[in-house]
C-alpha positions in Angstrom: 20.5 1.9 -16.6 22.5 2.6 -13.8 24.6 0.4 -11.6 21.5 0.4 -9.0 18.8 0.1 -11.1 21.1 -2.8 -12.7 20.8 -4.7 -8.9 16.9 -4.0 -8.7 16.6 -5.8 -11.8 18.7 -8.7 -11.0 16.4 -9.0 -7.9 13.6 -9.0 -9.3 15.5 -12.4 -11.2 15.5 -14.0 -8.2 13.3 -17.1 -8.5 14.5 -18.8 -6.1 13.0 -16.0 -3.6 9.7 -17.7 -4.7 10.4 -20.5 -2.2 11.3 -18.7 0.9 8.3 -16.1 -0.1 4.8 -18.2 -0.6 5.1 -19.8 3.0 5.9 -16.3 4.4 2.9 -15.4 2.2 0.7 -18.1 4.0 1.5 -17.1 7.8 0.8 -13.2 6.4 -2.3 -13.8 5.1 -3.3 -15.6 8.3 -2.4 -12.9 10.8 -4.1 -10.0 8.5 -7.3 -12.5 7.8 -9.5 -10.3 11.0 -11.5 -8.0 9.1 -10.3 -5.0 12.0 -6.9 -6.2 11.8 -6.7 -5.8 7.6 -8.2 -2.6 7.7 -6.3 -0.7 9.8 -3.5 -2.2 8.5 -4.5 -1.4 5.1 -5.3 2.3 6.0 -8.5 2.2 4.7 -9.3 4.4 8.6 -7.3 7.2 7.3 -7.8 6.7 3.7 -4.5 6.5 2.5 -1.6 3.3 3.0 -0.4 3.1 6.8 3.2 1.5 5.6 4.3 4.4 4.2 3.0 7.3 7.0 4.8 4.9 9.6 8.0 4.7 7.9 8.5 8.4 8.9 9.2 7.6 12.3 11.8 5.0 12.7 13.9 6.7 9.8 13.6 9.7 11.5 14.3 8.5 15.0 17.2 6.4 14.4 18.9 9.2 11.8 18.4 11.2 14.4 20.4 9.2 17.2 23.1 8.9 14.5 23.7 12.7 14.4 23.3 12.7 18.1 25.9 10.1 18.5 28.6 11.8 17.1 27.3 14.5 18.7 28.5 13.4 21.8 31.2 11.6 20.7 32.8 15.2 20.1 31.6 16.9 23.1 33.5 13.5 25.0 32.5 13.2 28.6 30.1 16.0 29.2 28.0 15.0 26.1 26.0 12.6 28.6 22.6 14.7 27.9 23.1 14.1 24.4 23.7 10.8 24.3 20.5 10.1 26.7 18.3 11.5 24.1 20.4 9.4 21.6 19.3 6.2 23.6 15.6 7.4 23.6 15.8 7.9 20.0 16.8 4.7 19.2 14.5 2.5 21.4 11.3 5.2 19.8 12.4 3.6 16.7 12.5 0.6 17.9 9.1 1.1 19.2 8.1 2.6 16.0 9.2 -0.7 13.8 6.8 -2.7 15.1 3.5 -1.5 13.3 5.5 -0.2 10.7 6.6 -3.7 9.9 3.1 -5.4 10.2 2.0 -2.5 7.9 4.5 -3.2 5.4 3.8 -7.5 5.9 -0.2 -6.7 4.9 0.9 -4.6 2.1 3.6 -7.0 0.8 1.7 -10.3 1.1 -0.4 -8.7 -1.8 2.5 -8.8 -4.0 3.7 -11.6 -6.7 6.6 -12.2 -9.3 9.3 -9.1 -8.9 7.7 -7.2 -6.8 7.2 -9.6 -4.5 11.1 -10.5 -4.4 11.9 -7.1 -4.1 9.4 -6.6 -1.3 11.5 -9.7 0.2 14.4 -8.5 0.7 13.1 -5.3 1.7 11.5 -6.6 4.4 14.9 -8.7 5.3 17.1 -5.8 5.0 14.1 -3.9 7.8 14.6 -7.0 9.5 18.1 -7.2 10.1 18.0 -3.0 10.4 15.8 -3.9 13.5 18.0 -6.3 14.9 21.0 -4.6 15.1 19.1 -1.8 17.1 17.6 -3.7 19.4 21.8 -5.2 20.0 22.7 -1.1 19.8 20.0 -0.4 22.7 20.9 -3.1 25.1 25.2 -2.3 24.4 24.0 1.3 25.2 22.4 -0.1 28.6 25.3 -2.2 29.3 27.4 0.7 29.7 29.5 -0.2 26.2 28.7 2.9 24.2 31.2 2.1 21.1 29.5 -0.7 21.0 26.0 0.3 21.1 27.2 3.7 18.4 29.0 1.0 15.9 25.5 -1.3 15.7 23.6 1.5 15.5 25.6 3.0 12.3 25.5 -0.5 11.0 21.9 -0.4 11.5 21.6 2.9 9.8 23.1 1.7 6.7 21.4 -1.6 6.4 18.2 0.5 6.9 19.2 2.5 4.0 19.4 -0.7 1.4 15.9 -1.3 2.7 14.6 2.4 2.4 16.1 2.4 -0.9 13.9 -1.1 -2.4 11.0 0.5 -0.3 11.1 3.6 -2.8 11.4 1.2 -5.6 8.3 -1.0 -4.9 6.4 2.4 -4.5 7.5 4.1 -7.5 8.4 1.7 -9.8 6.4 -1.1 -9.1 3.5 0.9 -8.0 2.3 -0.9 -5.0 -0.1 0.7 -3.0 -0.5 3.3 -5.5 -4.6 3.8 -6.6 -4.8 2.6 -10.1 -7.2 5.0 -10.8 -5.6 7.8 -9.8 -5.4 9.7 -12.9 -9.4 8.8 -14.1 -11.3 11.8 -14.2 -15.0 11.9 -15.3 -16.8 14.5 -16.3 -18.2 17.4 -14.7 -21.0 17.6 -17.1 -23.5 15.1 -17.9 -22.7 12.1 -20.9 -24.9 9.8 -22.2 -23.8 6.1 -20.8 -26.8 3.8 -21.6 -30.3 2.8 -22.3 -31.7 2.3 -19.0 -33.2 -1.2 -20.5 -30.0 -2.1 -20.8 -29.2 -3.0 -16.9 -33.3 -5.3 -16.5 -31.9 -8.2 -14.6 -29.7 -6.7 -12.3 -26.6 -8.0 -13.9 -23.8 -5.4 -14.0 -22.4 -3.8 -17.3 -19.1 -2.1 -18.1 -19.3 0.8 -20.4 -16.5 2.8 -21.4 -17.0 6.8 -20.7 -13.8 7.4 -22.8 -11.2 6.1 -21.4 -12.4 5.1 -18.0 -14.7 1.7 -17.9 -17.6 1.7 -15.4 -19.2 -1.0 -13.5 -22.3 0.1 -13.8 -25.6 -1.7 -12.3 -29.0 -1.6 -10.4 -28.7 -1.8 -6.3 -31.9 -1.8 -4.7 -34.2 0.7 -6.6 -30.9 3.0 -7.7 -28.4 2.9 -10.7 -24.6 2.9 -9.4 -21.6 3.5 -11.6 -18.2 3.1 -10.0 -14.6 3.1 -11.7 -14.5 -0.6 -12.7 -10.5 -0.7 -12.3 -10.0 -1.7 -8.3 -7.9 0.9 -6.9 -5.6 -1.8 -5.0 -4.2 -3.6 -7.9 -6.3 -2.8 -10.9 -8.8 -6.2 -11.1 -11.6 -6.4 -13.0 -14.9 -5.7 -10.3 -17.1 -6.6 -12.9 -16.0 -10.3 -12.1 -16.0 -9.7 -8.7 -19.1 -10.8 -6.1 -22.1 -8.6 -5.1 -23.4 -8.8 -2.2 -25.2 -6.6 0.6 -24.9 -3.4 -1.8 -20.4 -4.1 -1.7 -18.6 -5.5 -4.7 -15.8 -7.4 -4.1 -12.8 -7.5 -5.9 -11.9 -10.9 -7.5 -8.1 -10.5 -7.4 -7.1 -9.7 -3.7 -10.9 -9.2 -2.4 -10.9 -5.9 -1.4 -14.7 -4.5 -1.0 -16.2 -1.5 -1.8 -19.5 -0.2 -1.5 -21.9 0.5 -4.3 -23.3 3.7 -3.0 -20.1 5.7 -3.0 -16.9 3.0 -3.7 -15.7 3.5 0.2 -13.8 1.0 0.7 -14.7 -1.5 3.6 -12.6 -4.4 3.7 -8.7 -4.2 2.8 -6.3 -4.8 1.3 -7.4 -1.3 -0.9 -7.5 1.8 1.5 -8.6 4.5 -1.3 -11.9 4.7 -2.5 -13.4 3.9 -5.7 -14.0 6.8 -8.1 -18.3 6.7 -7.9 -20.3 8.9 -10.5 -23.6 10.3 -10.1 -26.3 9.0 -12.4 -29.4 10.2 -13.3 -31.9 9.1 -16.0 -33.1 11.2 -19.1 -35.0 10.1 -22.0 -34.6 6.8 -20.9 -31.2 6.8 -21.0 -28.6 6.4 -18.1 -26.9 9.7 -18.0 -23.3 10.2 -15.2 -21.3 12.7 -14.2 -17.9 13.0 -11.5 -19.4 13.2 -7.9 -19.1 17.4 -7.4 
């Protein structure tokens, strides 16, 4: 293990993060709780995690002003175009932060134990990153250049500690990530069921290899979805059903029976949904073509 994988483990140690996180948590889940609001934080719009497309732009903005800086730091008093679009870059990224962090807050207020701790002082490192930008503009505006290029390197490098944990709660601790991303059904059809087997309208979960669907009756139709939610990977055969959606027990992301879009966040990818058909009696499925 390596001496920065080492501190990401030690972090994710940090108990006592617990404390300062379930309050946080609380205030979260309250500012995400409108149904427009958690979607298009969630993504679910574009179909894929808004956190990390919005990233892009404040990294890009302020590494951008840094280069510009010394830019004109070098060119000395007739850099003064430069360092214009060096201010412009910076308050863009300021500008940028703002959804980026309320992204990352609906995203992170999904998260428990390590992750969560991690996700923490991610979002303190962004935090602070964002402050000493906004001190870095106004200096700028003040007329006290240094000033305003020394916060906004210090900026830069806090930033990088908190791009650095971003990466690990993506690729390591998976977050966001569909948990059903490598499931692939069949292109032919496979036997799944007797068709007596769903009278009562309860839902079943039948493994097709290694992939276990929810399968059940909506309306005067079979369904079969992936029954691994692919926000966190809970259980949606424990979930509620209601108005043809499931709803996931863990985080209550809802999907709908007919195809597995998803409609309500925290999940912005859809569920993997199978065709069925019957033969023989039997409940017969294959991967949407």
């Amino acid at each position: 293990m390596n001496l920065l994988d080492d501190a990401v483990s030690r972090l994710e140690r940090w108990e006592f993060l617990d404390r300062v996180a379930e309050p946080v948590r609380k205030a979260a889940h309250a500012l995400v709780k409108p149904r427009a609001v958690r979607n298009a934080l969630s993504g679910i719009p574009t179909g894929h995690p808004l956190h990390a497309v919005l990233t892009d732009v404040p990294i890009g903005a302020w590494s951008m002003a840094a280069l510009l800086d010394v830019k004109a730091l070098l060119e000395g008093p007739g850099g003064r175009g430069t360092e214009a679009a060096a201010d412009l870059l910076v308050a863009a990224g300021l500008a940028a932060a703002v959804p980026t962090a309320a992204a990352g807050l609906n995203d992170w207020s999904d998260t428990y134990g390590p992750t969560e701790r991690v996700g923490l002082v991610h979002a303190a490192a962004n935090t602070a990153a964002l402050g000493l930008y906004a001190a870095s503009l106004a200096a700028r505006r003040a007329g006290r250049r240094p000033a305003g290029r020394a916060l906004g390197l210090a900026g830069l490098g806090v930033l990088t500690v908190g791009g650095y944990l971003g990466g690990h709660l993506t690729y390591s601790k998976g977050v966001k990530v569909s948990h059903t991303a490598y499931h692939e059904g069949p292109l032919d059809w496979e036997d799944l069921l007797g068709e007596d087997e769903l009278e009562g309208g309860a839902p079943k979960v039948v493994q097709l290899g290694e992939i276990p669907l929810l399968v059940m009756r909506d309306g005067g139709r079979i369904v079969a979805l992936d029954n691994i939610c692919t926000h966190a990977g809970g259980p949606l055969n424990e979930g509620t059903f209601e108005g043809g959606c499931v709803t996931c027990p863990w985080h209550g992301s809802q999907f709908r029976l007919a195809d597995g879009a998803p409609v309500l966040g925290p999940a912005s990818a859809p569920q993997p949904s199978y065709e069925t058909r019957v033969r023989d009696g039997r409940v017969q499925v294959r991967a949407k073509k």
